[in-house]
Tab-separated table of C-alpha atoms in Angstrom:
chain	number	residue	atom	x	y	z
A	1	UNK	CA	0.000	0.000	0.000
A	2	UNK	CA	1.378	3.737	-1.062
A	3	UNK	CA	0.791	5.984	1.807
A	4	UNK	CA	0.856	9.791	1.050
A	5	UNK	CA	1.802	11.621	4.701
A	6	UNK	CA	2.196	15.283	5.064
A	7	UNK	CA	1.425	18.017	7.660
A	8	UNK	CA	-2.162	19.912	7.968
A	9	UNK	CA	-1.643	23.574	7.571
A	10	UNK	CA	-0.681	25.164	10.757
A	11	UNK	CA	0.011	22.430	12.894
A	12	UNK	CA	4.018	21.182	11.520
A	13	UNK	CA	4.027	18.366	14.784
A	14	UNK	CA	0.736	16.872	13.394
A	15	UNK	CA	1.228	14.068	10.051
A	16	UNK	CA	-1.520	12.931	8.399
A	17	UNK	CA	-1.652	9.967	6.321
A	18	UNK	CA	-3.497	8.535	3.884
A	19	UNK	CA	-4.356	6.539	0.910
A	20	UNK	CA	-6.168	6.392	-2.134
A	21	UNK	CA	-8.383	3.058	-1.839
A	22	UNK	CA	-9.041	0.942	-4.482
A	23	UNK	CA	-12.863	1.577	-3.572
A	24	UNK	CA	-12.341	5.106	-4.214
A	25	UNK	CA	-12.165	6.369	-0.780
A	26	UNK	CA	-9.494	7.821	0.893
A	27	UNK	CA	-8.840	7.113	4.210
A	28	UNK	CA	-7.258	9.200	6.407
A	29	UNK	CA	-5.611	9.317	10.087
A	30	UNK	CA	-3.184	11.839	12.173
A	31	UNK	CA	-0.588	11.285	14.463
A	32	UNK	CA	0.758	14.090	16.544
A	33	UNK	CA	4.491	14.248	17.555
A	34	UNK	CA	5.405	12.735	20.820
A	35	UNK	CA	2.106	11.604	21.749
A	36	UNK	CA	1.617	7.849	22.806
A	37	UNK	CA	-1.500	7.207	21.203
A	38	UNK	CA	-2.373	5.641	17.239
A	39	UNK	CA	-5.322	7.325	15.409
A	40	UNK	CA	-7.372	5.486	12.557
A	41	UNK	CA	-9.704	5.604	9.941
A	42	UNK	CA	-11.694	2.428	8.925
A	43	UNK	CA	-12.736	2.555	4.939
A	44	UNK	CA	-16.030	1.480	3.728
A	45	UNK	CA	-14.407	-1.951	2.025
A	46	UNK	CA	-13.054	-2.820	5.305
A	47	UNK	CA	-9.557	-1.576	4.862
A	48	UNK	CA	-8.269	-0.371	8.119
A	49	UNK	CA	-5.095	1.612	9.356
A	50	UNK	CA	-3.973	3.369	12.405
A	51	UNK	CA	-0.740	5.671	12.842
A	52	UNK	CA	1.580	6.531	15.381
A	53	UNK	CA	3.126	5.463	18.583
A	54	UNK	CA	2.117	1.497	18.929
A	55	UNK	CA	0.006	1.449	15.840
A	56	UNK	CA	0.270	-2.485	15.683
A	57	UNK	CA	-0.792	-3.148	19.198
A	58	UNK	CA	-3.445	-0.464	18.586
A	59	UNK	CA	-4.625	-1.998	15.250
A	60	UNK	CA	-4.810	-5.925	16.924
A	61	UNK	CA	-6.564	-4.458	19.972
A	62	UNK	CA	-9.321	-2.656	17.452
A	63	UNK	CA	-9.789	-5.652	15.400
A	64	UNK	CA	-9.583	-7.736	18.242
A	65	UNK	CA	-12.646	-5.570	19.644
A	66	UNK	CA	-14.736	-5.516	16.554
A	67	UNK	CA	-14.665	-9.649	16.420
A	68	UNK	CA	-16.004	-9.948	20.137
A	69	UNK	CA	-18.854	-7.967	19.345
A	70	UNK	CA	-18.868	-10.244	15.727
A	71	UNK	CA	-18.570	-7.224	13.649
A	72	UNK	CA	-16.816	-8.333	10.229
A	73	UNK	CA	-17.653	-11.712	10.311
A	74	UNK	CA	-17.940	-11.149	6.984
A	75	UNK	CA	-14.719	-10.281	5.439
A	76	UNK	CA	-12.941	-13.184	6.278
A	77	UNK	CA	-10.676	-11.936	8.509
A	78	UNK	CA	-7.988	-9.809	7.802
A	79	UNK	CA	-4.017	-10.087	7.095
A	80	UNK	CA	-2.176	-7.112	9.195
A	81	UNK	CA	0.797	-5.188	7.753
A	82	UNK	CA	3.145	-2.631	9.357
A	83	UNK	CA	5.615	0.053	7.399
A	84	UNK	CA	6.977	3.078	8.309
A	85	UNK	CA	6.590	7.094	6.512
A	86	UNK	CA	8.575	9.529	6.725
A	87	UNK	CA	6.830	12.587	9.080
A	88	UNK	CA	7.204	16.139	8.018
A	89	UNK	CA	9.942	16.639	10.857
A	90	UNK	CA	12.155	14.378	9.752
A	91	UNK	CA	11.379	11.173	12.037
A	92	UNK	CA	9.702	7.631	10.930
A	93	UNK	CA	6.136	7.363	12.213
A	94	UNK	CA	4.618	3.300	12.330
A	95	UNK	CA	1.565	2.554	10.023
A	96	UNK	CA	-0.293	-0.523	10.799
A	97	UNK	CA	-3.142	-1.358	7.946
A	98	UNK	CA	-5.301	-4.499	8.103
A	99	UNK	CA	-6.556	-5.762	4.758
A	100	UNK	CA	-9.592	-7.963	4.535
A	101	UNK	CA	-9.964	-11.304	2.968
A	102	UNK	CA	-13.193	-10.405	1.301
A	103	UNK	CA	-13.371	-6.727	0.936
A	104	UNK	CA	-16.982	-5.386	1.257
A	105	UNK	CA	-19.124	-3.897	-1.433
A	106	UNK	CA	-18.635	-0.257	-1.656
């Protein structure tokens, strides 16, 4: 997957990345410099990612979540990938994306 990060105007300790879907959305989440926490954003096909400090764990724990309550049951489950972009200030910020088995219907 191609991630496209960059900085919202204003705000040079903030990266927000995203991607251009092959549903035609484009998913987006932020990560603010030295924060411990991973924001997402969930696409409609069932395409997942979350960025920043202990994305992985983060991503597991949502997926994790969403199977107890047997949300996605349909997809198939999902196989989880983890890369790294380059932030606006220099540093490497984690990405953790799941992809489903069988995407759903846009």
């Amino acid at each position: 997957m191609e991630f496209i990060a960059r900085s919202p105007r204003n705000k040079p300790d903030v990266v927000e990345v995203r991607y251009d879907c092959a549903c035609g959305c484009k998913p987006r989440a932020r990560y603010q410099r030295g924060t411990d926490e991973a924001n997402h954003e969930h696409c409609c096909c069932g395409q997942v990612h979350f960025v920043g400090a202990h994305a992985e764990e983060r991503l597991k724990t949502y997926l994790d979540e969403r199977s107890a309550q047997g949300m996605d049951a349909e997809v198939g489950g999902y196989s989880i990938h983890i890369q790294q972009v380059d932030a606006p200030w220099g540093e490497p910020v984690p990405v953790a994306y799941a992809v489903p088995a069988t995407p759903k219907a846009h």
